XYZ file of N, CA and C in Angstrom:
867
model
N -0.043 -28.925 -35.409
C -1.461 -28.576 -34.026
C -2.464 -29.926 -33.733
N -1.727 -29.803 -31.995
C -3.063 -30.992 -31.542
C -4.099 -30.831 -31.122
N -5.152 -31.228 -31.082
C -6.048 -31.219 -31.080
C -7.402 -31.449 -30.128
N -6.586 -32.968 -30.022
C -6.916 -32.959 -28.988
C -7.561 -32.634 -26.997
N -6.820 -31.270 -27.274
C -7.644 -30.689 -26.341
C -8.469 -29.693 -26.396
N -8.907 -30.061 -27.242
C -10.770 -29.044 -27.673
C -10.923 -30.182 -28.151
N -11.083 -31.067 -27.933
C -12.392 -32.071 -27.769
C -13.389 -33.081 -27.218
N -14.736 -32.355 -27.084
C -15.239 -33.432 -26.205
C -15.037 -34.549 -26.728
N -15.180 -35.844 -25.949
C -14.628 -37.115 -25.504
C -16.646 -36.707 -26.217
N -16.808 -37.872 -26.724
C -18.351 -38.811 -27.173
C -19.077 -39.354 -25.233
N -19.502 -39.548 -25.148
C -19.850 -39.858 -23.805
C -19.105 -39.278 -22.658
N -18.068 -38.531 -22.589
C -18.165 -38.027 -21.005
C -18.658 -36.860 -20.884
N -18.077 -36.311 -19.426
C -19.427 -35.340 -18.291
C -17.896 -34.131 -18.255
N -18.368 -32.422 -19.034
C -17.233 -32.495 -18.844
C -17.825 -31.033 -17.988
N -16.937 -30.448 -17.351
C -17.218 -28.968 -16.872
C -16.364 -27.828 -17.643
N -17.326 -26.712 -18.361
C -16.633 -25.895 -18.548
C -15.685 -24.472 -18.110
N -15.535 -24.565 -16.792
C -15.069 -24.367 -15.492
C -13.055 -25.024 -15.632
N -13.070 -26.134 -15.163
C -13.015 -27.078 -14.300
C -11.361 -27.390 -15.300
N -12.412 -28.183 -16.955
C -11.460 -28.440 -18.495
C -11.123 -27.926 -18.971
N -11.844 -26.385 -19.546
C -11.609 -25.122 -20.226
C -11.641 -24.363 -19.898
N -9.662 -24.084 -19.669
C -9.491 -21.432 -19.310
C -10.136 -21.543 -21.825
N -10.913 -20.093 -20.851
C -10.654 -19.510 -22.444
C -9.439 -18.655 -22.667
N -8.561 -18.184 -21.866
C -7.116 -17.756 -22.409
C -5.915 -18.638 -23.314
N -6.605 -20.340 -23.109
C -5.075 -20.561 -23.372
C -5.300 -20.721 -24.574
N -3.866 -21.008 -25.261
C -2.777 -21.019 -26.045
C -2.171 -21.865 -26.261
N -2.016 -22.564 -25.694
C -0.991 -23.965 -26.484
C 1.078 -22.662 -25.933
N 1.259 -23.011 -27.108
C 2.940 -22.618 -26.659
C 2.848 -21.509 -27.931
N 1.365 -20.820 -28.016
C 2.398 -19.861 -28.865
C 1.986 -18.203 -28.131
N 4.185 -18.336 -27.691
C 3.830 -16.563 -27.167
C 2.679 -15.637 -27.105
N 3.146 -14.941 -28.180
C 1.785 -13.915 -28.676
C 1.725 -13.129 -30.246
N 0.409 -12.845 -30.177
C 0.070 -13.026 -31.878
C 0.658 -13.311 -32.639
N 1.740 -12.681 -32.775
C 2.868 -12.381 -33.157
C 3.193 -13.740 -34.430
N 3.352 -15.223 -33.388
C 3.943 -16.056 -33.073
C 2.503 -17.329 -34.569
N 2.010 -16.823 -34.195
C 0.316 -17.459 -34.850
C 0.189 -16.671 -36.257
N 1.400 -15.322 -36.652
C 0.160 -15.039 -37.743
C 0.689 -15.414 -39.287
N 1.566 -16.516 -38.866
C 2.667 -17.258 -40.239
C 1.620 -18.267 -40.382
N 1.611 -19.008 -39.569
C 0.979 -20.178 -39.379
C -0.887 -20.511 -40.023
N -0.965 -18.488 -39.024
C -2.621 -18.618 -39.748
C -2.586 -18.065 -40.887
N -1.961 -17.090 -41.394
C -1.818 -16.122 -43.611
C -1.695 -18.313 -44.219
N -1.316 -19.157 -43.473
C -0.580 -20.580 -44.419
C -1.924 -22.008 -43.847
N -2.676 -21.291 -42.553
C -3.654 -22.793 -43.439
C -4.878 -21.553 -43.698
N -5.101 -20.271 -44.009
C -6.316 -19.207 -44.997
C -6.118 -19.940 -46.441
N -4.781 -19.908 -46.682
C -4.019 -20.465 -48.334
C -4.503 -21.827 -48.018
N -3.839 -22.669 -47.524
C -4.840 -23.397 -47.686
C -6.241 -24.636 -48.212
N -6.435 -23.328 -46.693
C -8.459 -23.848 -46.578
C -8.575 -23.287 -47.868
N -7.945 -22.872 -48.972
C -8.589 -22.235 -49.736
C -8.174 -22.466 -51.238
N -6.972 -23.863 -51.094
C -7.575 -24.758 -51.395
C -7.534 -26.312 -51.829
N -8.299 -26.439 -50.524
C -8.793 -27.370 -49.974
C -10.729 -27.315 -51.257
N -11.528 -26.050 -50.794
C -12.213 -25.428 -50.865
C -12.138 -25.748 -52.692
N -11.624 -25.514 -53.347
C -10.797 -25.649 -54.660
C -11.511 -26.414 -55.512
N -11.063 -27.819 -54.675
C -11.436 -29.166 -54.761
C -12.266 -29.950 -54.248
N -12.942 -29.742 -53.301
C -13.976 -29.688 -52.296
C -15.246 -29.239 -53.471
N -14.595 -28.203 -54.305
C -15.967 -28.203 -55.115
C -15.769 -28.328 -56.200
N -14.781 -28.562 -57.151
C -15.115 -29.838 -58.639
C -15.031 -30.928 -58.349
N -14.854 -31.696 -56.662
C -15.148 -32.582 -56.797
C -16.790 -32.801 -56.998
N -17.301 -32.145 -56.041
C -18.526 -32.276 -55.761
C -20.173 -33.332 -54.759
N -18.916 -34.040 -53.897
C -19.347 -35.347 -53.152
C -19.568 -34.735 -52.005
N -18.577 -33.919 -51.750
C -18.799 -33.358 -49.980
C -19.810 -32.120 -49.508
N -20.108 -31.776 -49.195
C -19.933 -30.544 -47.912
C -19.371 -30.559 -46.661
N -19.377 -29.031 -45.876
C -19.186 -28.667 -44.626
C -19.467 -27.797 -44.530
N -20.062 -28.492 -43.010
C -21.521 -27.417 -42.328
C -20.101 -27.068 -41.286
N -20.310 -26.220 -40.833
C -19.512 -25.287 -39.862
C -20.405 -24.568 -38.708
N -20.757 -24.926 -37.552
C -21.826 -24.470 -37.061
C -20.743 -24.196 -35.497
N -20.497 -22.793 -35.773
C -20.478 -21.780 -34.084
C -21.675 -21.659 -33.776
N -21.107 -21.666 -31.636
C -22.774 -20.643 -30.459
C -21.091 -21.106 -30.461
N -21.511 -19.615 -29.316
C -20.917 -18.336 -28.806
C -21.482 -17.484 -27.961
N -20.963 -17.380 -26.789
C -22.095 -16.115 -25.407
C -21.996 -14.721 -26.754
N -22.847 -13.850 -26.171
C -22.606 -12.603 -27.943
C -20.240 -11.857 -26.528
N -19.661 -11.520 -28.313
C -18.315 -10.818 -28.071
C -17.630 -12.364 -27.721
N -17.978 -13.393 -27.966
C -16.695 -14.321 -27.978
C -16.030 -13.957 -28.698
N -16.789 -13.798 -31.126
C -15.833 -13.336 -31.373
C -16.284 -14.016 -33.235
N -17.858 -14.210 -32.401
C -18.101 -16.262 -34.342
C -18.056 -15.036 -35.371
N -17.655 -13.319 -35.199
C -18.295 -12.835 -36.493
C -16.807 -12.210 -37.176
N -15.673 -12.497 -36.688
C -14.671 -11.482 -36.528
C -13.881 -13.122 -36.739
N -14.141 -14.355 -36.161
C -13.411 -15.486 -36.368
C -13.988 -15.399 -38.043
N -14.997 -16.786 -38.613
C -15.426 -16.302 -39.307
C -15.240 -15.205 -40.580
N -14.925 -14.169 -40.602
C -14.249 -13.296 -41.488
C -12.687 -13.330 -41.664
N -12.231 -13.510 -40.765
C -11.133 -14.064 -41.191
C -9.968 -15.011 -41.849
N -10.760 -16.426 -41.073
C -11.315 -17.785 -41.962
C -11.062 -18.007 -42.724
N -12.210 -17.551 -43.614
C -12.496 -17.336 -44.413
C -12.225 -16.718 -45.839
N -11.306 -16.042 -44.994
C -10.981 -14.817 -46.030
C -10.754 -14.789 -47.920
N -10.339 -15.655 -47.262
C -9.317 -16.544 -49.179
C -10.569 -17.421 -49.543
N -11.097 -17.424 -49.174
C -12.080 -18.951 -50.268
C -13.239 -18.374 -51.004
N -12.782 -18.763 -51.789
C -14.539 -18.455 -53.446
C -14.907 -17.829 -52.454
N -15.815 -17.031 -52.985
C -17.711 -16.468 -52.740
C -18.505 -17.865 -53.011
N -17.388 -18.043 -54.077
C -18.803 -19.347 -54.955
C -19.453 -20.246 -54.955
N -18.514 -20.723 -53.272
C -18.708 -21.607 -53.170
C -18.507 -22.165 -51.439
N -19.402 -20.468 -51.110
C -19.303 -20.632 -49.127
C -20.364 -19.370 -49.375
N -20.837 -20.315 -48.248
C -21.910 -19.445 -47.846
C -22.740 -19.159 -45.718
N -23.098 -17.710 -45.971
C -23.096 -17.743 -45.029
C -24.533 -17.812 -43.440
N -24.582 -17.846 -43.225
C -26.193 -18.188 -42.469
C -26.359 -17.325 -40.670
N -26.628 -16.170 -40.560
C -26.858 -16.444 -39.069
C -28.555 -16.473 -38.657
N -28.329 -17.480 -37.509
C -30.135 -17.443 -37.085
C -29.894 -16.416 -35.426
N -31.137 -15.905 -35.705
C -31.660 -14.898 -34.938
C -33.071 -14.989 -34.059
N -33.804 -14.554 -33.616
C -35.000 -15.222 -33.458
C -35.475 -15.507 -33.635
N -36.256 -16.222 -33.841
C -37.240 -16.723 -35.235
C -38.681 -15.605 -35.318
N -39.440 -16.061 -36.882
C -39.635 -15.717 -37.421
C -41.526 -16.333 -37.527
N -42.796 -14.612 -37.852
C -43.668 -15.098 -37.444
C -43.476 -16.735 -37.994
N -43.548 -16.796 -39.530
C -43.262 -17.486 -40.472
C -42.810 -18.774 -39.964
N -40.819 -18.815 -38.897
C -40.268 -19.745 -38.920
C -41.190 -20.803 -37.562
N -41.546 -19.750 -36.662
C -42.213 -20.390 -36.074
C -43.413 -21.471 -36.234
N -44.106 -21.457 -37.456
C -45.129 -22.085 -37.613
C -44.718 -23.173 -38.229
N -43.572 -23.473 -38.137
C -42.793 -23.985 -38.887
C -41.655 -25.521 -37.718
N -41.513 -26.868 -38.485
C -40.482 -27.081 -36.225
C -39.291 -26.245 -36.630
N -38.983 -26.606 -35.334
C -37.443 -25.844 -34.656
C -36.508 -26.735 -36.121
N -36.144 -27.449 -37.052
C -35.270 -27.639 -37.767
C -35.600 -26.575 -38.541
N -36.995 -26.971 -39.342
C -37.159 -26.053 -40.570
C -35.679 -24.766 -40.890
N -35.632 -24.029 -40.442
C -35.167 -22.921 -39.918
C -33.757 -22.872 -41.116
N -33.280 -24.409 -39.857
C -31.388 -25.021 -40.450
C -31.550 -25.357 -41.987
N -32.241 -26.409 -41.917
C -32.270 -27.368 -43.047
C -32.511 -26.946 -44.413
N -33.285 -25.739 -44.281
C -33.052 -24.837 -45.597
C -32.295 -24.845 -46.167
N -31.281 -24.298 -45.146
C -29.903 -23.762 -45.599
C -28.598 -25.067 -45.210
N -29.371 -25.319 -45.603
C -27.487 -27.265 -46.232
C -27.316 -26.409 -46.423
N -25.792 -26.590 -46.795
C -24.327 -26.686 -48.566
C -25.431 -27.665 -49.129
N -24.956 -27.411 -50.358
C -24.932 -27.614 -51.366
C -23.533 -28.367 -51.276
N -22.998 -29.646 -52.028
C -22.537 -30.671 -52.279
C -21.166 -29.336 -52.664
N -20.034 -29.789 -52.521
C -18.910 -28.993 -52.804
C -18.923 -27.409 -52.070
N -19.760 -27.385 -51.247
C -19.621 -25.891 -50.643
C -18.980 -25.773 -49.555
N -19.226 -25.277 -48.737
C -18.597 -24.503 -47.167
C -19.631 -23.974 -46.745
N -20.648 -24.418 -45.956
C -21.634 -23.492 -44.639
C -21.214 -23.300 -43.764
N -21.191 -21.956 -43.420
C -21.199 -21.573 -41.855
C -22.527 -21.195 -40.999
N -23.309 -21.602 -39.642
C -23.785 -22.234 -38.332
C -24.008 -20.197 -37.944
N -24.498 -19.378 -37.848
C -23.963 -17.779 -36.903
C -24.991 -18.429 -36.359
N -24.761 -19.398 -35.114
C -25.811 -20.081 -34.635
C -26.491 -20.883 -35.260
N -27.232 -21.824 -34.709
C -27.629 -22.294 -34.950
C -29.595 -23.677 -34.714
N -29.778 -24.758 -34.960
C -30.179 -25.386 -34.024
C -30.022 -25.860 -32.485
N -28.483 -25.083 -32.193
C -28.889 -25.574 -31.181
C -28.930 -24.882 -29.794
N -28.924 -23.553 -31.064
C -30.586 -22.340 -29.825
C -31.036 -23.012 -29.730
N -32.361 -23.952 -29.768
C -33.185 -24.452 -29.270
C -33.513 -25.657 -28.486
N -32.360 -25.801 -27.876
C -31.615 -26.535 -26.514
C -30.221 -25.688 -25.509
N -30.280 -23.876 -25.715
C -29.338 -23.162 -25.564
C -30.579 -22.469 -25.367
N -30.687 -21.609 -25.564
C -31.524 -19.668 -24.992
C -32.598 -20.754 -24.693
N -33.390 -21.042 -25.473
C -34.625 -21.212 -25.713
C -34.589 -22.158 -24.547
N -33.468 -22.782 -23.800
C -34.090 -23.728 -22.306
C -33.588 -22.887 -21.300
N -32.449 -21.619 -21.372
C -32.594 -20.365 -20.178
C -34.131 -19.650 -20.219
N -34.146 -19.192 -21.104
C -35.774 -19.158 -21.762
C -37.051 -19.810 -22.255
N -37.393 -20.862 -20.833
C -38.613 -21.745 -22.111
C -39.721 -20.643 -21.109
N -40.015 -20.047 -21.816
C -40.838 -19.520 -21.787
C -41.246 -18.960 -23.439
N -40.128 -19.365 -24.407
C -40.547 -19.597 -25.770
C -41.014 -20.302 -25.939
N -41.133 -21.965 -25.399
C -41.821 -22.778 -25.968
C -42.865 -22.020 -26.157
N -43.565 -21.818 -25.447
C -45.032 -21.072 -25.625
C -45.402 -20.853 -27.433
N -44.110 -20.157 -28.038
C -44.730 -19.608 -29.054
C -45.293 -20.273 -29.950
N -44.734 -21.797 -29.447
C -43.455 -22.639 -30.914
C -45.234 -23.417 -30.836
N -45.037 -23.064 -30.503
C -47.459 -24.107 -30.976
C -47.237 -25.550 -30.506
N -46.657 -26.425 -30.103
C -46.446 -27.118 -30.340
C -47.777 -28.536 -29.341
N -48.083 -28.784 -30.399
C -49.195 -29.949 -29.856
C -49.267 -30.993 -28.326
N -47.957 -30.878 -28.387
C -47.197 -31.596 -27.020
C -45.925 -31.761 -26.440
N -45.544 -31.531 -25.416
C -43.963 -32.309 -25.306
C -43.226 -32.695 -24.046
N -43.445 -33.384 -23.349
C -42.255 -34.434 -22.001
C -42.360 -32.815 -20.971
N -42.918 -33.000 -20.333
C -42.465 -32.149 -19.089
C -41.146 -32.130 -18.737
N -40.842 -30.639 -17.384
C -39.440 -30.662 -16.890
C -38.082 -30.860 -18.364
N -36.736 -31.896 -17.936
C -35.819 -31.607 -18.268
C -36.068 -32.891 -19.619
N -37.027 -33.405 -19.670
C -38.008 -34.518 -20.438
C -37.120 -33.560 -22.558
N -37.512 -33.188 -22.135
C -38.259 -32.299 -23.922
C -36.409 -32.214 -24.455
N -35.541 -31.296 -22.978
C -34.082 -30.891 -23.266
C -33.647 -32.731 -24.375
N -34.154 -33.447 -23.076
C -33.350 -34.204 -23.501
C -33.102 -35.881 -25.304
N -34.893 -35.325 -25.268
C -35.559 -35.422 -26.416
C -35.026 -34.305 -27.772
N -34.499 -33.201 -27.749
C -33.914 -33.105 -28.939
C -33.422 -33.041 -29.211
N -31.832 -33.791 -28.160
C -30.874 -33.741 -27.999
C -29.844 -35.293 -28.531
N -31.375 -36.298 -27.990
C -31.218 -37.125 -29.295
C -31.778 -36.874 -30.846
N -32.673 -35.633 -30.565
C -33.066 -35.525 -32.473
C -32.192 -34.703 -33.365
N -31.138 -34.206 -32.614
C -30.780 -33.266 -32.780
C -29.642 -34.706 -33.860
N -28.565 -35.508 -32.280
C -27.879 -37.088 -32.575
C -28.283 -37.318 -34.211
N -30.011 -37.516 -34.317
C -30.690 -38.706 -35.353
C -30.005 -37.448 -36.249
N -30.182 -36.439 -36.543
C -30.058 -35.288 -38.099
C -28.710 -35.111 -38.618
N -27.780 -35.504 -37.064
C -26.937 -34.657 -37.929
C -25.476 -36.595 -38.276
N -26.427 -37.097 -37.441
C -25.370 -38.941 -38.561
C -26.253 -39.089 -39.224
N -27.642 -38.453 -39.813
C -27.884 -39.067 -41.272
C -27.485 -37.764 -42.514
N -27.650 -36.394 -41.984
C -26.775 -35.160 -42.437
C -25.194 -36.341 -42.962
N -24.744 -36.702 -41.541
C -22.720 -37.518 -41.857
C -22.684 -38.444 -42.837
N -23.952 -38.815 -42.998
C -24.085 -39.877 -43.845
C -23.878 -40.000 -45.420
N -24.894 -38.949 -46.001
C -25.052 -38.223 -46.904
C -23.880 -37.459 -46.973
N -22.813 -37.041 -46.478
C -21.981 -36.775 -47.070
C -21.457 -35.232 -47.062
N -23.029 -34.867 -45.718
C -22.501 -33.374 -45.001
C -21.162 -33.549 -43.664
N -20.823 -33.310 -44.461
C -19.575 -33.785 -43.115
C -19.730 -32.389 -41.408
N -19.555 -32.095 -40.724
C -20.250 -31.084 -39.631
C -18.989 -30.843 -38.884
N -18.765 -29.905 -38.814
C -17.610 -29.636 -37.392
C -18.225 -27.752 -36.773
N -18.238 -28.987 -35.276
C -18.669 -27.397 -34.230
C -17.715 -26.723 -33.655
N -17.901 -26.126 -33.108
C -17.790 -24.844 -32.810
C -17.983 -23.900 -31.222
N -17.475 -24.535 -30.759
C -18.513 -23.291 -29.298
C -16.182 -22.208 -29.040
N -17.657 -21.252 -29.350
C -15.748 -19.970 -29.030
C -16.123 -19.556 -27.463
N -14.885 -20.044 -26.735
C -15.582 -19.843 -24.979
C -14.581 -18.915 -24.543
N -15.336 -17.511 -23.716
C -15.065 -16.444 -23.258
C -15.124 -16.465 -22.768
N -14.570 -15.750 -21.880
C -14.329 -15.459 -20.106
C -15.322 -14.553 -20.079
N -15.511 -14.789 -18.748
C -17.069 -13.397 -18.668
C -16.929 -12.152 -18.818
N -15.486 -12.081 -17.882
C -14.513 -11.200 -18.001
C -13.825 -10.699 -19.232
N -13.437 -11.073 -20.119
C -13.517 -10.801 -21.510
C -14.934 -9.886 -22.137
N -15.757 -10.774 -21.701
C -16.616 -10.523 -22.376
C -17.258 -9.152 -21.910
N -17.346 -8.909 -20.859
C -17.605 -7.766 -20.017
C -16.333 -6.726 -20.315
N -15.337 -7.042 -20.674
C -13.968 -6.056 -21.186
C -15.060 -5.641 -22.975
N -14.187 -6.334 -24.053
C -15.762 -6.357 -24.945
C -17.139 -5.673 -25.173
N -17.505 -5.904 -24.151
C -18.814 -5.114 -24.059
C -18.530 -3.182 -24.151
N -17.762 -3.228 -22.677
C -17.458 -2.030 -22.826
C -16.866 -1.126 -24.017
N -16.161 -2.213 -24.231
C -15.036 -1.255 -26.033
C -15.731 -0.820 -26.761
N -17.306 -1.655 -26.693
C -18.453 -1.627 -27.806
C -19.279 -0.031 -27.433
N -19.109 0.113 -26.367
C -19.977 0.682 -25.657
C -19.197 2.500 -26.290
N -18.535 1.834 -25.759
C -16.851 3.463 -25.772
C -16.480 3.810 -27.137
N -16.748 3.070 -28.434
C -16.091 3.137 -29.440
C -17.135 3.602 -29.919
N -17.230 4.441 -30.828
C -18.491 4.970 -31.538
C -18.270 4.802 -32.518
N -17.609 3.371 -33.546
C -17.990 2.683 -34.875
C -18.437 1.356 -34.151
N -17.618 1.564 -33.205
C -18.536 0.207 -32.491
C -19.924 -0.400 -32.003
N -20.096 1.030 -31.568
C -21.456 0.951 -31.001
C -22.593 0.030 -31.959
N -22.750 0.206 -32.754
C -24.045 -1.369 -33.383
C -23.796 -2.026 -33.006
N -22.557 -2.683 -32.769
C -22.494 -4.159 -32.307
C -23.406 -3.977 -30.918
N -23.784 -3.364 -30.301
C -24.088 -3.328 -28.736
C -26.244 -3.193 -28.749
N -26.637 -3.897 -27.425
C -27.499 -3.702 -27.869
C -27.613 -3.942 -26.634
N -29.331 -3.573 -25.752
C -29.746 -3.447 -24.254
C -29.785 -5.527 -23.282
N -30.029 -5.736 -25.325
C -30.277 -7.187 -24.352
C -28.936 -7.719 -24.418
N -28.124 -7.940 -24.875
C -26.586 -7.959 -24.525
C -26.246 -8.070 -22.853
N -25.763 -6.864 -22.235
C -26.110 -7.138 -20.865
C -27.771 -7.939 -20.258
N -29.123 -7.419 -20.583
C -29.837 -8.736 -20.013
C -29.225 -9.548 -20.344
N -28.986 -10.237 -20.967
C -27.991 -12.139 -21.519
C -27.618 -12.769 -20.470
N -26.626 -11.317 -20.348
C -25.893 -12.265 -19.339
C -26.199 -11.939 -17.938
N -26.660 -11.513 -17.110
C -27.653 -11.508 -16.467
C -27.546 -13.174 -16.295
N -27.299 -13.967 -17.048
C -27.936 -15.703 -17.157
C -26.752 -16.642 -17.448
N -25.757 -15.707 -17.861
C -24.006 -16.770 -17.145
C -24.176 -17.651 -16.577
N -25.103 -17.606 -15.078
C -24.680 -19.164 -15.420
C -25.554 -20.000 -15.746
N -26.376 -19.960 -15.918
C -27.100 -20.837 -16.306
C -26.781 -21.371 -17.657
N -26.919 -20.155 -19.138
C -26.213 -20.082 -19.962
C -24.776 -21.577 -19.871
N -24.342 -21.392 -18.736
C -23.307 -22.487 -19.170
C -23.616 -23.464 -19.424
N -24.296 -23.714 -17.872
C -25.255 -25.280 -17.130
C -25.833 -25.782 -18.984
N -26.324 -25.045 -19.924
C -27.170 -25.406 -20.252
C -26.418 -26.082 -22.023
N -24.796 -25.079 -21.666
C -23.376 -25.333 -23.312
C -23.834 -26.597 -22.688
N -22.695 -27.322 -21.161
C -22.940 -28.267 -20.956
C -23.116 -29.661 -21.335
N -25.126 -29.228 -20.814
C -25.716 -30.010 -20.988
C -25.365 -31.129 -22.783
N -25.132 -29.430 -23.446
C -25.526 -29.581 -25.133
C -24.451 -30.742 -25.012
N -23.254 -30.371 -24.861
C -21.939 -30.964 -25.067
C -21.925 -32.009 -25.054
N -22.122 -32.699 -22.757
C -22.816 -33.787 -22.815
C -22.960 -35.031 -23.617
N -24.286 -34.497 -24.154
C -25.192 -35.579 -25.147
C -25.237 -35.192 -26.024
N -24.381 -33.972 -27.045
C -24.486 -34.571 -28.363
C -23.420 -33.957 -29.043
N -22.008 -34.692 -28.341
C -20.426 -34.259 -29.177
C -20.498 -35.942 -28.671
N -20.243 -35.760 -30.770
C -21.092 -37.712 -30.530
C -18.819 -38.244 -32.046
N -19.554 -38.935 -31.991
C -18.432 -39.642 -32.435
C -18.271 -39.735 -34.432
N -19.608 -38.534 -34.843
C -19.655 -38.124 -36.509
C -19.441 -36.612 -36.542
N -19.936 -36.346 -34.868
C -19.878 -34.362 -35.415
C -19.903 -34.101 -33.681
N -17.972 -34.232 -33.639
C -18.003 -33.511 -32.218
C -18.487 -32.543 -31.670
N -18.161 -32.075 -30.282
C -18.132 -30.289 -30.610
C -16.819 -29.782 -30.204
N -16.061 -28.861 -30.465
C -14.683 -28.389 -30.137
C -15.055 -27.057 -29.099
N -13.940 -27.533 -28.566
C -14.392 -25.858 -27.591
C -12.995 -24.998 -27.410
N -13.255 -23.997 -28.324
C -11.887 -22.414 -28.491
C -11.377 -22.092 -27.511
N -10.918 -22.043 -27.137
C -10.505 -20.775 -26.019
C -10.448 -19.231 -26.896
N -11.832 -18.400 -26.466
C -12.054 -17.448 -26.624
C -10.904 -16.200 -26.471
N -10.662 -15.987 -25.359
C -9.915 -14.943 -24.477
C -9.179 -14.496 -25.119
N -8.580 -15.093 -26.892
C -7.413 -14.152 -26.918
C -8.127 -14.450 -28.625
N -8.630 -13.052 -29.352
C -9.328 -13.544 -30.993
C -7.374 -14.616 -31.684
N -7.460 -13.496 -31.607
C -5.845 -14.633 -32.941
C -5.869 -15.671 -32.541
N -5.554 -16.364 -31.549
C -5.547 -17.570 -30.772
C -6.296 -18.636 -31.113
N -7.784 -18.230 -30.966
C -9.638 -18.248 -31.490
C -9.100 -19.132 -32.894
N -8.962 -17.828 -33.712
C -8.630 -17.797 -35.817
C -7.791 -19.092 -35.995
N -6.420 -19.207 -35.194
C -5.726 -19.559 -35.759
C -5.951 -21.530 -35.593
N -6.905 -21.245 -34.408
C -6.808 -23.033 -34.604
C -8.789 -23.233 -34.878
N -9.103 -22.533 -35.094
C -9.688 -22.567 -36.480
C -10.037 -23.309 -37.309
N -9.352 -21.973 -37.837
C -8.734 -22.209 -38.859
C -7.715 -23.694 -39.122
N -7.044 -24.019 -38.823
C -6.048 -25.247 -38.397
C -6.871 -26.738 -38.167
N -8.367 -26.904 -37.515
C -8.257 -27.105 -36.907
C -9.561 -27.986 -38.859
N -9.975 -27.161 -39.467
C -11.003 -26.761 -40.976
C -10.475 -27.422 -42.155
N -8.946 -27.279 -41.537
C -7.823 -27.592 -42.426
C -7.926 -28.984 -42.617
N -7.770 -29.366 -41.496
C -7.231 -30.833 -40.647
C -8.138 -31.773 -41.016
N -9.337 -31.384 -41.132
C -10.416 -32.026 -41.190
C -10.323 -32.166 -42.778
N -10.162 -30.894 -43.963
C -10.990 -31.189 -44.983
C -9.390 -32.151 -45.853
N -7.956 -31.808 -45.316
C -7.214 -32.976 -45.588
C -7.438 -34.390 -45.380
N -8.578 -34.720 -44.825
C -8.867 -36.426 -43.981
C -9.706 -36.548 -44.956
N -10.646 -36.372 -45.991
C -11.089 -36.017 -47.428
C -10.683 -36.668 -47.609
N -9.108 -36.497 -48.378
C -8.440 -36.597 -49.282
C -9.412 -36.504 -50.994
N -9.157 -35.384 -50.451
C -10.410 -34.544 -51.835
C -9.418 -34.766 -52.976
N -9.696 -34.592 -53.875
C -8.965 -35.218 -55.465
C -9.979 -34.296 -56.162
N -9.587 -34.299 -57.444
C -9.743 -33.438 -59.012
C -10.281 -34.374 -59.290
N -11.891 -33.960 -59.897
C -12.742 -35.007 -60.861
C -11.543 -35.722 -62.213
N -11.318 -36.969 -62.387
C -10.344 -37.588 -63.290
C -11.511 -37.130 -64.462
N -10.824 -37.506 -66.055
C -11.809 -37.471 -67.317
C -11.568 -38.959 -68.185
N -12.862 -38.963 -68.243
C -13.007 -39.605 -68.945
C -12.550 -39.948 -70.889
N -11.892 -41.144 -70.983
C -10.809 -40.651 -72.674
C -11.608 -39.976 -73.494
N -13.202 -39.744 -73.424
C -13.890 -39.254 -74.660
C -13.852 -37.793 -74.221
N -14.142 -37.822 -73.246
C -13.773 -36.214 -72.265
C -11.485 -36.003 -72.513
N -10.511 -36.686 -73.077
C -9.463 -35.827 -72.660
C -9.561 -35.876 -74.427
N -10.384 -36.820 -75.014
C -9.864 -36.243 -76.804
C -10.405 -35.342 -77.297
N -11.987 -34.933 -76.498
C -12.058 -33.986 -76.640
C -11.515 -32.293 -76.377
N -10.977 -32.987 -75.027
C -10.141 -31.600 -75.172
C -8.683 -31.676 -75.931
N -8.599 -32.372 -76.211
C -7.154 -32.585 -77.102
C -7.539 -31.819 -78.464
N -9.531 -31.874 -78.923
C -9.843 -31.824 -80.375
C -9.107 -29.965 -79.871
N -10.492 -29.860 -79.225
C -10.345 -28.488 -78.153
C -8.507 -27.450 -79.004
N -7.723 -27.644 -78.517
C -6.475 -27.420 -78.447
C -5.689 -27.228 -79.883
N -6.286 -28.341 -80.432
C -6.207 -27.946 -81.949
C -6.867 -27.059 -82.404
N -7.927 -27.077 -82.470
C -8.680 -25.675 -83.168
C -8.035 -25.053 -82.442
N -7.460 -24.287 -81.424
C -7.075 -23.679 -81.271
C -6.290 -22.810 -80.885
N -5.346 -23.897 -80.903
C -3.600 -23.704 -82.250
C -3.957 -22.289 -83.635
N -4.527 -23.686 -84.129
C -4.462 -23.827 -85.777
C -4.915 -22.027 -85.412
N -5.640 -20.722 -84.809
C -6.324 -20.177 -84.882
C -5.448 -19.281 -85.652
N -5.887 -17.756 -86.213
C -4.828 -17.012 -86.201
C -4.188 -16.104 -85.885
């Protein structure tokens, strides 16, 4: 799969409405066409994860951002269905707690970064600080900042801080993949109605979902600013069509596999002393009754 169509070119100015179709599905005609490919990529991801864990050099941080009902949870569930839980962790970031508000805005995500050899997933992330906080600027008052630039200057300041932070992580072996699941407003409405009408999905729905939907255009503008300012060479944004969940899962899995493949991961080699220890252990075991 060619991923160029999903990447926000660093330094470019994009329009979600004009440049990205939420229903895009390349040459796959239907869900069944992609099922075999997804199964293969899930198996590849499991293999890459094993080597990543054994090598213990890199960590992979995967960030998911999206509007409600875009399919973040189900994408994470399906794509990671084959990985070993020992080397994998997921963190969801909702409204900050009182403790979190007493720290800088990156604190709660920084302490959740994956260790070397592990894959960490952020279901929402520090990007909420330039998305939901931008759409609802009254939230800034709760952050007890000593001072901050007026108007849009604070968002550009945070874009710069985030870019520097991600460059620091990449330089230290934390590879970053950033996915925006691009669901259309009409598809979100359809999924909201399904949650309301299906008793087993009622728990997924809250009044705030509809309230936030009223700010759709504001969110789209905020997301475009995020992509325009924080899609970098070291951590570009991928805008993934999300109106068809099966295509979303396939694309995300394929991009993750390609990124891990590019790392040229290798199982560690043992030194001569360790090799001799292995041979001695083998002889002992073979001599047992």
